[in-house]
Amino acid sequence: MSAIPRWADIVLIPLINLFLAFLISGLVILAIGEDPIAALKVMIDGALGSSYGWGYTLYYTTNFIFTGLAVAVAFHASLFNIGGEGQAAMGGLGVALICLFIPWPHWTIALVAATLAAAAFGAFWASIPAYLQAKRGSHIVITTIMFNFIAAALLNYVIVNNLRPKGAMDPATAKFPEPTHLPSLGDMLGTFGIPFSKGTPANVTLLVALAACVFVYFLIWRTKLGFQIRAFGKSQPAAVYAGINPVKITIICMMISGGLAGMMAINNVMGEAERLILGSVEGAGFIGIAVALMGRSHPIGIVLAALLFGFLAQGGAELSLWTSVPRELVTVIQALVILFTGALDGMVRAPVERVFLALRREA
Amino acid sequence: MDYFTILQIVDSALRLATPLLFACLAGLFSERAGIFDIGLEGKMLGAAFFSAATAFATGSVWLGLLAGIGASLALSAIHGLASITFRGNQLISGVAINFLASGLTVLIGLSWFKLGGQTPALSGAARFSGVDLPFAEALSGVPLIGPIYSEVLSGHTILVYVALLCVPLSWYVLYRTRFGLRLRAVGENPAAVDTAGISVIGLRYSAILIAGVLCGLAGAYLATGLGASFVREMTAGRGFIALAALIFAKWRPWYALYATFLFGLLEAVSNRYPSVDLGFVTLPSQFMQALPYILTVVILAGFVGKAIPPRAGGQPYVKER
């Protein structure tokens, strides 16, 4: 029995954390001589005030759902997958190879193939640190960090030397062929007669992301494997005693995690850029950590948290467009959210627990 | 490749290894006390910005250095608060610090200097200039050994020598003083240290503050010694390379010197040659950039030697009730 009710853990504490993060961000805006309330207004207007804004917000949200789920699945096994960045980059490579070298008749088949390739590449990239953790005892946090950098170097090499079209200067592959272009949210809603901005990058991948949420929910709470993952995460000796193979669980769990991170590529590489650009992950792998923390590693929480970070990403872009507050403010807000929800959680939790204990004693 | 080219590469390796060495020793103190520190990158970045900004504003590189150390200490204090006082997750705290530094440096930089996140170029007394070691000129004529002294060892900024001196100093503090013994003990078995009546929290905070000072030196060197201004994201993963070097060095000071020098050498070689032709195979520059990480993974995997981290690393200490 914990000291606080469940609703306080999943609603109240994240809200307090968020409030503190925004409070300090507000002070930062004040410190650089801008008006925090006006800035917030611009962000809300820009990210949520129009279907154009929503189109971008949902695009970022899709990215963060994938990386958030990736971190969350690993969290359930008490593994910290900090390598989402590299796994998503490798997923991009998988998507690029599938889209560039196989002539697809229709985007639906291409999407299925690209999803599988993205997941396979991401899972592969996570499997090596997982194996090293399970078999050789090397710390998965350090190895996944190292694999982020190795992935960046590998991608740099492959794009520049193998995939870059002749004569092109920027480190990017050629544009993917027309049949692999995914329909945007505007196109899709348009067929149902709902007006939605067509010039935005949000696309059909959003549905794949939501399906991934359902998949993760069933995996973690409704399957034997999910039970094993959670048991392993709660207590490794107990799990081993119950006949759960720690090596198998570590590797499978990390491969699912890496696969989810890799699947982000169908959104940003196949859906948005329609070619593989160097550094296209843009920190989404790290933001997944914040999303998983805020969302309490539950798919519903992750969707909400991803929406929040999607709002921040798009709002921040608008902010730099219309005011003199630079886009990097969003990085600061993200940092503060990670700090307060992840690292300084105890600072908020202890007083809240005390309040609830006092209330219970009176009752 | 002639003798002089080799000397030039070694000379540049020494410069490039210096920030790595400072940061690696910072991580050494922190992790030996049981606090994981993946925020080295962020602390260096914060220090680089504030040292360059202060050096530009005051015209004094020394005040810049102080400001850099101050910024790094502030981030260290956040890390300590999160991971020691409130027993939060040290890794997540480190990630947050990296993000915070990456955002704040550009945000403040844009607001103060309006140069796209950079600081104005530093010159004169706002930068560390090279120091000629005694007799450098006179000994340069001596064959073979002379150029090593005058080209490679002499002519660096003072911070390079400070970094080199920090190695024996760290060794002495960690292995020959009572404080060092306790610091290492607190990273292995904090309960035992607590039982002996020594403050675990006090020791861990001092370790983190030492790490803050060292990261401050690393950042200040980047912006005012190696470079001549702050550029956004100028640490470029050096904090993580230092972390890799720390593992490579198996958490020991002298090995930290060798590991950071090796990684500095790799960077120097890949700066000078886009690709390295070994005769039978050509190594691309990307491979050289990834090599520190690959080597670290190999070491971590235990295929070549075994890197065993401090036992209590990453676990917040809860006093028995």
XYZ file of C-alpha atoms in Angstrom:
684
model
C 0.000 0.000 0.000
C 1.570 3.222 -1.060
C 1.144 6.411 0.890
C -0.786 8.181 -1.833
C -3.830 7.169 -3.858
C -3.360 6.132 -7.468
C -4.958 9.224 -8.953
C -2.491 11.416 -7.096
C 0.402 9.416 -8.512
C -0.737 9.517 -12.106
C -2.464 12.914 -12.237
C -1.597 15.186 -9.342
C 2.157 14.662 -9.175
C 2.760 14.996 -12.943
C 0.686 18.165 -12.910
C 2.719 19.637 -10.062
C 5.931 18.634 -11.856
C 4.676 20.229 -15.026
C 3.629 23.356 -13.189
C 7.095 23.714 -11.659
C 8.735 23.193 -15.051
C 6.532 25.837 -16.642
C 7.030 28.205 -13.715
C 10.788 28.123 -14.100
C 10.504 28.366 -17.893
C 8.359 31.457 -17.326
C 11.093 32.928 -15.161
C 13.620 32.180 -17.909
C 11.440 34.057 -20.409
C 11.174 36.959 -17.986
C 14.928 36.917 -17.545
C 15.532 37.366 -21.268
C 13.096 40.255 -21.228
C 9.996 38.737 -22.786
C 6.442 38.258 -21.574
C 5.788 34.633 -20.521
C 1.982 34.894 -20.739
C 2.170 36.302 -24.255
C 4.667 33.587 -25.172
C 2.330 30.873 -23.920
C -0.480 32.426 -25.940
C 1.599 32.339 -29.105
C 2.486 28.718 -28.441
C -1.135 27.674 -27.876
C -2.366 29.620 -30.894
C 0.399 28.316 -33.098
C 0.179 24.678 -32.059
C -3.508 24.187 -31.342
C -5.286 27.210 -32.773
C -5.608 25.980 -36.358
C -5.699 22.728 -38.267
C -2.329 23.791 -39.680
C -0.911 23.953 -36.157
C -2.551 20.656 -35.230
C -1.035 19.066 -38.331
C 2.435 19.812 -37.040
C 1.614 19.092 -33.404
C 0.256 15.659 -34.312
C 3.273 14.981 -36.494
C 5.622 15.562 -33.564
C 3.229 13.666 -31.302
C 3.511 10.623 -33.565
C 7.303 10.667 -33.230
C 7.133 10.952 -29.474
C 4.529 8.183 -29.107
C 6.940 5.761 -30.741
C 9.994 6.783 -28.757
C 7.940 7.078 -25.563
C 6.585 3.568 -25.989
C 10.103 2.337 -26.676
C 11.426 3.728 -23.409
C 8.317 2.566 -21.532
C 8.561 -1.071 -22.640
C 12.166 -1.172 -21.456
C 11.206 0.565 -18.197
C 8.773 -2.268 -17.447
C 11.744 -4.624 -17.380
C 13.750 -2.077 -15.327
C 15.965 -1.485 -18.338
C 16.838 2.062 -19.309
C 16.976 2.312 -23.081
C 18.656 5.633 -23.734
C 19.452 4.532 -27.283
C 16.153 5.487 -28.917
C 18.018 8.110 -30.881
C 20.277 5.586 -32.581
C 17.547 2.987 -32.987
C 15.282 5.514 -34.692
C 18.160 6.549 -36.945
C 18.747 2.931 -37.927
C 15.018 2.534 -38.496
C 15.364 5.405 -40.943
C 18.032 3.489 -42.790
C 15.703 0.494 -43.035
C 12.903 2.672 -44.386
C 15.208 4.311 -46.901
C 16.499 0.997 -48.244
C 12.971 -0.366 -48.592
C 11.629 2.734 -50.298
C 14.577 3.382 -52.598
C 15.373 -0.046 -53.917
C 12.058 -1.841 -54.216
C 9.424 -0.591 -56.673
C 6.176 -0.517 -54.697
C 2.846 -0.521 -56.491
C 0.915 1.240 -53.719
C 1.691 3.077 -50.498
C -0.255 0.613 -48.328
C 2.074 -2.280 -49.170
C 5.076 0.011 -48.964
C 3.947 1.157 -45.511
C 3.697 -2.414 -44.225
C 7.116 -3.288 -45.627
C 8.702 -0.076 -44.379
C 7.207 -0.548 -40.926
C 8.656 -4.033 -40.719
C 12.027 -2.845 -41.976
C 12.101 0.102 -39.570
C 11.203 -2.159 -36.655
C 13.726 -4.779 -37.733
C 16.567 -2.263 -38.039
C 15.698 -0.633 -34.702
C 15.358 -4.001 -33.006
C 18.671 -5.132 -34.414
C 20.386 -1.997 -33.155
C 18.951 -2.563 -29.668
C 19.730 -6.262 -29.664
C 23.511 -5.821 -29.456
C 23.473 -3.731 -26.231
C 20.777 -6.090 -24.933
C 22.944 -9.117 -25.610
C 25.941 -7.444 -24.009
C 23.862 -6.565 -20.938
C 22.328 -10.015 -20.631
C 25.368 -12.127 -21.416
C 28.389 -9.992 -20.616
C 27.010 -7.739 -17.891
C 27.934 -4.459 -19.575
C 25.724 -1.610 -18.464
C 22.944 -1.081 -20.976
C 22.800 2.679 -20.437
C 26.414 3.138 -21.439
C 26.256 0.738 -24.375
C 23.071 2.273 -25.764
C 24.654 5.753 -25.520
C 27.694 4.448 -27.382
C 25.414 2.876 -29.982
C 23.746 6.241 -30.590
C 27.087 7.647 -31.676
C 28.041 4.554 -33.633
C 24.685 4.740 -35.456
C 25.283 8.392 -36.290
C 28.710 7.599 -37.733
C 27.407 4.586 -39.631
C 24.529 6.544 -41.115
C 26.873 9.359 -42.041
C 29.056 6.885 -43.899
C 26.250 5.049 -45.671
C 24.405 8.198 -46.724
C 27.465 10.080 -47.905
C 29.158 7.177 -49.668
C 26.354 4.927 -50.833
C 22.940 6.546 -50.836
C 23.622 10.132 -51.805
C 22.671 10.843 -55.411
C 25.596 11.788 -57.660
C 26.397 15.472 -57.579
C 24.290 16.240 -54.531
C 25.967 18.219 -51.774
C 23.720 17.810 -48.744
C 24.003 14.552 -46.817
C 20.675 13.006 -47.777
C 19.364 10.231 -49.991
C 17.383 10.813 -53.162
C 13.683 11.534 -52.857
C 11.637 8.358 -52.405
C 9.537 7.383 -55.463
C 5.962 8.624 -55.679
C 4.132 5.362 -54.781
C 5.780 5.297 -51.340
C 4.479 8.735 -50.351
C 2.115 8.379 -47.430
C -1.223 10.213 -47.413
C -1.253 13.170 -45.063
C -3.845 13.638 -42.369
C -5.336 16.391 -44.515
C -5.785 14.010 -47.471
C -7.319 11.361 -45.270
C -9.732 13.637 -43.476
C -10.505 15.312 -46.786
C -11.945 12.086 -48.186
C -14.418 12.110 -45.316
C -15.282 15.722 -46.036
C -13.551 17.088 -42.944
C -11.510 20.166 -43.773
C -7.937 19.858 -42.458
C -4.808 21.662 -43.535
C -3.055 19.699 -46.308
C 0.342 21.312 -46.070
C 1.275 19.669 -42.793
C 3.449 16.627 -42.182
C 1.009 14.679 -39.973
C 0.195 11.495 -41.843
C -1.265 8.046 -41.674
C 1.572 6.993 -39.370
C -0.382 8.557 -36.510
C -2.779 5.615 -36.804
C 0.148 3.195 -36.762
C 1.381 4.900 -33.594
C -2.011 4.535 -31.928
C -2.101 0.888 -32.996
C 1.339 0.491 -31.427
C -0.117 1.853 -28.173
C -2.826 -0.802 -28.221
C -0.197 -3.412 -29.042
C 1.967 -2.343 -26.106
C -1.016 -2.336 -23.756
C -1.909 -5.912 -24.675
C 1.700 -6.999 -24.677
C 2.488 -5.688 -21.219
C -0.747 -6.416 -19.366
C -2.447 -9.207 -21.280
C 0.231 -11.627 -22.417
C 2.528 -14.105 -20.744
C 5.562 -12.310 -22.167
C 4.331 -9.021 -20.702
C 3.894 -10.639 -17.327
C 7.421 -12.001 -17.549
C 8.741 -8.584 -18.497
C 7.017 -6.924 -15.552
C 8.058 -9.664 -13.126
C 11.642 -9.343 -14.330
C 11.431 -5.595 -13.857
C 10.074 -5.827 -10.313
C 12.581 -8.361 -9.040
C 15.161 -10.181 -11.074
C 15.897 -12.911 -8.507
C 12.181 -13.596 -8.051
C 11.682 -13.770 -11.812
C 14.606 -16.154 -12.211
C 13.259 -18.263 -9.337
C 9.905 -18.421 -11.140
C 11.636 -19.909 -14.142
C 11.866 -16.767 -16.261
C 14.968 -16.709 -18.413
C 16.672 -13.363 -17.733
C 18.759 -13.415 -20.910
C 15.737 -14.090 -23.081
C 13.604 -11.405 -21.420
C 16.329 -8.761 -21.609
C 16.981 -9.386 -25.282
C 13.340 -9.721 -26.368
C 12.233 -6.718 -24.348
C 15.023 -4.539 -25.714
C 14.306 -5.689 -29.249
C 10.654 -4.713 -28.884
C 11.799 -1.400 -27.443
C 14.266 -0.815 -30.255
C 11.694 -1.872 -32.824
C 9.233 0.711 -31.534
C 11.902 3.414 -31.604
C 12.846 2.364 -35.127
C 9.236 2.621 -36.272
C 9.402 6.342 -35.669
C 11.196 6.464 -39.008
C 8.048 5.742 -40.993
C 6.726 9.034 -39.663
C 9.706 11.351 -40.038
C 11.573 9.697 -42.919
C 8.821 8.149 -45.044
C 5.920 10.411 -44.061
C 7.529 13.809 -43.732
C 10.915 14.190 -45.446
C 10.312 11.428 -48.023
C 14.058 10.896 -48.061
C 16.646 10.040 -45.422
C 18.463 13.097 -44.124
C 21.408 12.915 -41.764
C 20.355 13.698 -38.181
C 16.660 13.402 -38.931
C 15.779 12.060 -35.476
C 16.395 15.493 -33.927
C 16.449 14.385 -30.304
C 13.112 12.579 -30.388
C 14.811 9.537 -28.893
C 15.716 11.499 -25.787
C 12.319 13.156 -25.550
C 10.893 9.636 -25.426
C 12.444 9.363 -21.969
C 10.460 12.369 -20.774
C 7.306 11.063 -22.451
C 7.616 7.661 -20.796
C 8.304 9.241 -17.408
C 5.357 11.615 -17.584
C 3.085 8.976 -19.041
C 3.988 6.579 -16.217
C 4.949 3.998 -18.867
C 1.283 3.423 -19.724
C 0.115 3.789 -23.354
C -2.689 6.226 -22.476
C -0.330 8.344 -20.420
C 2.219 8.186 -23.224
C -0.267 9.465 -25.809
C -1.130 12.394 -23.539
C 2.498 13.142 -22.724
C 3.473 12.835 -26.398
C 0.730 15.310 -27.223
C 2.157 17.690 -24.635
C 5.639 17.419 -26.095
C 4.241 17.664 -29.612
C 2.548 20.861 -28.548
C 5.837 22.135 -27.102
C 7.773 21.285 -30.263
C 5.313 23.012 -32.577
C 4.583 25.867 -30.147
C 8.296 26.502 -29.833
C 8.706 26.728 -33.589
C 5.864 29.246 -33.760
C 7.360 31.162 -30.876
C 10.613 31.703 -32.719
C 8.659 32.723 -35.805
C 6.482 35.402 -34.205
C 8.399 36.599 -31.155
C 12.031 37.064 -30.309
C 11.954 34.076 -27.972
C 14.222 31.504 -29.606
C 13.132 27.973 -30.323
C 15.636 26.647 -27.814
C 13.218 27.662 -25.074
C 11.490 24.381 -25.834
C 14.691 22.476 -25.128
C 14.827 24.231 -21.770
C 11.197 23.361 -21.006
C 11.833 19.761 -22.029
C 14.885 19.661 -19.794
C 12.905 21.006 -16.863
C 10.080 18.523 -17.438
C 12.603 15.671 -17.485
C 14.280 17.094 -14.396
C 11.118 17.501 -12.361
C 9.248 14.369 -13.456
C 12.277 12.124 -13.570
C 15.057 13.218 -11.309
C 13.437 15.556 -8.788
C 10.303 13.465 -8.458
C 11.126 12.806 -4.816
C 11.110 16.515 -4.075
C 7.449 16.765 -5.078
C 6.364 13.331 -3.949
C 7.527 13.557 -0.323
C 5.409 16.636 0.605
C 2.386 15.242 -1.276
C 2.731 11.984 0.635
C 2.916 13.879 3.897
C -0.280 15.776 3.084
C -2.132 12.576 2.254
C -0.884 10.822 5.382
C -2.016 13.750 7.498
C -5.430 13.699 5.845
C -5.754 9.984 6.421
C -4.834 10.296 10.075
C -7.557 12.921 10.565
C -10.176 10.836 8.818
C 54.297 10.612 -43.084
C 57.501 12.224 -41.892
C 58.722 12.803 -38.354
C 57.529 16.398 -38.241
C 53.982 15.453 -39.321
C 53.826 12.862 -36.572
C 54.914 15.491 -34.074
C 52.227 17.848 -35.325
C 49.565 15.182 -34.928
C 50.729 14.334 -31.425
C 50.773 18.036 -30.594
C 47.201 18.440 -31.767
C 46.210 15.219 -29.986
C 47.447 16.721 -26.731
C 45.251 19.793 -27.232
C 42.209 17.719 -28.168
C 42.744 15.324 -25.281
C 42.775 18.110 -22.698
C 39.007 18.735 -22.440
C 38.480 14.984 -22.508
C 40.958 14.529 -19.701
C 39.344 17.163 -17.476
C 35.884 15.718 -18.096
C 37.117 12.164 -17.660
C 38.643 12.996 -14.286
C 35.398 14.753 -13.366
C 33.499 11.587 -14.144
C 36.123 9.622 -12.239
C 35.538 11.506 -8.995
C 31.787 11.404 -9.398
C 31.483 7.757 -10.323
C 34.068 6.617 -7.784
C 31.737 8.135 -5.175
C 28.816 6.187 -6.611
C 27.152 8.933 -8.644
C 26.721 8.226 -12.357
C 27.341 11.343 -14.340
C 26.104 11.378 -17.904
C 25.701 15.145 -17.564
C 29.412 15.783 -18.218
C 28.493 17.003 -21.683
C 25.994 19.533 -20.361
C 28.299 20.830 -17.663
C 31.092 21.341 -20.167
C 28.735 23.134 -22.513
C 27.436 25.421 -19.772
C 30.972 26.201 -18.656
C 32.097 26.860 -22.229
C 29.339 29.391 -22.757
C 29.688 31.278 -19.497
C 33.471 31.359 -19.692
C 33.374 32.786 -23.222
C 30.596 35.252 -22.386
C 32.350 36.497 -19.242
C 35.749 36.602 -20.889
C 34.251 38.715 -23.666
C 32.418 41.043 -21.294
C 35.301 41.588 -18.884
C 38.210 41.037 -21.212
C 39.766 38.732 -18.670
C 40.125 35.073 -19.410
C 40.610 34.305 -15.724
C 37.251 35.805 -14.790
C 35.844 33.774 -17.675
C 37.369 30.650 -16.217
C 35.775 31.415 -12.850
C 32.387 31.997 -14.456
C 32.698 28.747 -16.373
C 33.486 26.832 -13.216
C 30.580 28.591 -11.506
C 28.146 27.544 -14.230
C 29.374 23.978 -14.125
C 29.095 23.943 -10.332
C 25.514 25.171 -10.532
C 24.612 22.274 -12.814
C 26.508 19.930 -10.499
C 24.446 21.224 -7.604
C 21.246 20.383 -9.490
C 22.625 16.918 -10.130
C 23.494 16.542 -6.457
C 20.106 17.786 -5.324
C 18.345 15.348 -7.628
C 20.514 12.307 -7.137
C 21.775 12.662 -3.563
C 19.229 14.678 -1.599
C 16.047 13.575 -3.337
C 17.395 10.143 -4.353
C 16.187 10.517 -7.911
C 17.444 8.620 -10.909
C 20.995 9.798 -11.602
C 20.850 8.924 -15.282
C 17.681 10.865 -15.882
C 19.120 13.801 -13.980
C 22.128 13.682 -16.288
C 19.934 13.643 -19.382
C 18.026 16.637 -18.031
C 21.252 18.539 -17.370
C 22.443 17.916 -20.929
C 19.177 19.223 -22.317
C 19.147 22.174 -19.954
C 22.648 23.257 -20.910
C 21.994 22.751 -24.594
C 18.872 24.939 -24.462
C 19.995 27.596 -21.995
C 23.350 28.323 -23.617
C 21.742 29.107 -26.974
C 18.778 30.910 -25.392
C 20.962 33.189 -23.281
C 23.517 33.513 -26.055
C 20.876 34.744 -28.487
C 19.455 37.101 -25.940
C 22.820 38.595 -24.954
C 24.816 38.669 -28.170
C 22.265 38.165 -30.973
C 24.825 36.220 -33.003
C 22.850 33.081 -33.712
C 23.832 31.520 -30.404
C 27.522 32.260 -30.606
C 29.579 34.579 -28.500
C 31.720 37.214 -30.207
C 35.245 36.126 -31.071
C 37.675 36.423 -28.200
C 41.115 37.886 -28.566
C 44.050 39.113 -26.500
C 43.629 38.771 -22.753
C 40.171 37.240 -23.181
C 41.799 34.033 -24.413
C 44.364 31.674 -23.009
C 47.530 32.033 -25.008
C 50.327 29.538 -25.386
C 52.984 29.190 -22.727
C 56.528 28.459 -23.828
C 58.231 26.048 -21.508
C 61.744 27.050 -20.386
C 64.529 26.391 -22.900
C 62.011 25.444 -25.607
C 63.796 27.644 -28.089
C 67.243 26.486 -27.094
C 66.452 22.779 -27.137
C 64.574 22.774 -30.440
C 67.844 22.189 -32.233
C 68.597 18.935 -30.442
C 67.933 16.102 -32.889
C 64.913 13.847 -32.342
C 64.212 14.771 -28.718
C 64.489 18.537 -29.160
C 61.444 18.900 -31.418
C 59.409 16.702 -29.089
C 60.034 19.149 -26.295
C 59.674 22.357 -28.265
C 56.911 21.284 -30.676
C 54.803 18.836 -28.717
C 55.200 19.699 -25.056
C 55.845 23.433 -25.184
C 53.585 26.180 -26.429
C 50.246 24.977 -25.102
C 47.898 27.042 -23.002
C 48.265 26.847 -19.253
C 45.145 24.672 -18.948
C 46.793 21.847 -20.877
C 49.480 21.661 -18.202
C 46.876 21.996 -15.464
C 45.038 19.019 -16.953
C 48.224 16.964 -17.032
C 48.974 17.928 -13.430
C 45.453 16.930 -12.426
C 46.309 13.322 -13.208
C 48.923 12.741 -10.482
C 46.931 15.034 -8.208
C 43.785 12.952 -8.665
C 45.786 9.809 -8.128
C 47.266 11.214 -4.936
C 43.911 12.433 -3.615
C 42.118 9.196 -4.399
C 44.762 6.708 -3.313
C 46.938 8.453 -0.753
C 44.607 10.580 1.335
C 41.969 9.723 3.888
C 39.412 11.685 1.865
C 40.190 9.614 -1.234
C 39.891 6.328 0.610
C 36.519 7.374 1.958
C 35.419 8.646 -1.415
C 36.213 5.339 -3.060
C 34.577 3.464 -0.196
C 31.382 5.445 -0.592
C 31.159 4.282 -4.171
C 31.601 0.663 -3.224
C 29.778 0.299 0.054
C 28.169 3.464 1.409
C 26.597 1.636 4.327
C 30.032 0.753 5.666
C 31.144 4.366 5.389
C 28.011 5.474 7.167
C 28.598 2.947 9.944
C 32.040 4.420 10.465
C 30.359 7.711 11.267
C 31.306 9.498 8.065
C 28.686 11.434 6.112
C 27.817 9.671 2.877
C 25.920 12.702 1.679
C 28.821 15.036 2.466
C 31.308 12.838 0.624
C 29.087 12.445 -2.408
C 28.428 16.160 -2.590
C 32.140 16.918 -2.412
C 32.794 14.401 -5.189
C 30.147 16.042 -7.346
C 31.524 19.499 -6.685
C 35.042 18.392 -7.629
C 33.514 17.014 -10.815
C 31.846 20.392 -11.329
C 35.144 22.258 -11.067
C 36.859 19.857 -13.478
C 34.024 20.079 -16.011
C 34.223 23.842 -15.673
C 37.901 23.720 -16.607
C 37.076 21.450 -19.548
C 34.402 23.804 -20.867
C 36.481 26.925 -20.346
C 39.363 25.317 -22.202
C 37.098 24.496 -25.138
C 35.829 28.049 -25.532
C 38.815 30.142 -24.462
C 41.822 27.875 -25.064
C 41.137 25.485 -27.914
C 38.600 27.752 -29.606
C 38.195 31.505 -29.557
C 34.464 31.814 -28.866
C 31.477 29.797 -27.824
C 29.671 28.028 -30.658
C 26.364 26.285 -30.091
C 26.716 22.586 -29.225
C 30.481 23.086 -29.266
C 31.101 20.131 -26.950
C 29.909 17.871 -29.813
C 29.696 14.690 -27.779
C 33.011 15.191 -25.951
C 31.272 14.588 -22.629
C 30.262 11.173 -23.846
C 33.712 10.432 -25.238
C 35.074 11.326 -21.802
C 32.576 8.900 -20.313
C 33.777 6.282 -22.756
C 37.380 7.065 -21.808
C 36.456 6.644 -18.159
C 35.244 3.116 -18.811
C 38.234 2.492 -21.029
C 40.410 3.618 -18.142
C 38.502 1.353 -15.772
C 37.923 4.280 -13.404
C 41.628 4.941 -12.704
C 43.438 8.290 -13.076
C 46.606 7.299 -14.948
C 44.657 5.131 -17.340
C 42.340 8.088 -17.836
C 45.311 10.002 -19.177
C 46.207 7.217 -21.591
C 42.608 6.685 -22.707
C 41.892 10.356 -23.298
C 45.186 10.763 -25.111
C 44.308 7.812 -27.332
C 40.900 9.307 -28.103
C 42.503 12.719 -28.666
C 44.930 11.070 -31.064
C 42.050 9.456 -32.964
C 40.388 12.848 -33.299
C 43.639 14.482 -34.396
C 44.229 11.824 -37.037
C 40.693 12.044 -38.372
C 40.967 15.853 -38.474
C 44.121 15.638 -40.528
C 43.270 12.741 -42.816
C 39.730 12.333 -44.152
C 40.447 8.638 -44.546
C 43.306 6.494 -43.363
C 44.842 4.108 -45.863
C 46.314 1.092 -44.128
C 47.416 -0.516 -47.374
C 45.006 -3.421 -47.333
C 41.952 -1.431 -46.188
C 40.954 2.233 -46.142
C 39.351 3.474 -42.960
C 36.815 6.232 -43.565
C 36.719 9.262 -41.273
C 33.357 8.184 -39.891
C 34.987 5.021 -38.657
C 37.652 7.041 -36.869
C 34.930 9.139 -35.227
C 33.064 6.062 -34.069
C 36.198 4.234 -32.922
C 36.210 5.555 -29.316
C 32.672 4.293 -28.863
C 33.359 0.970 -30.544
C 36.472 0.428 -28.423
C 34.482 1.230 -25.294
C 31.761 -1.243 -26.188
C 34.424 -3.901 -26.774
C 35.983 -3.158 -23.385
C 32.561 -3.124 -21.731
C 31.713 -6.439 -23.301
C 34.693 -7.875 -21.518
C 36.265 -9.348 -24.619
C 39.463 -7.423 -23.923
C 39.992 -7.033 -20.202
C 37.084 -6.378 -17.919
C 35.765 -3.010 -16.788
C 34.094 -3.307 -13.411
C 32.338 -0.139 -12.288
C 32.139 0.984 -8.651
C 29.665 -1.333 -6.964
C 27.274 1.247 -5.500
C 27.204 3.322 -8.704
C 23.802 4.704 -9.582
C 22.099 3.732 -6.348
C 20.882 6.473 -4.061
C 21.897 5.854 -0.466
C 19.095 5.350 2.032
C 20.144 5.405 5.645
C 18.902 2.433 7.622
C 15.927 3.183 9.798
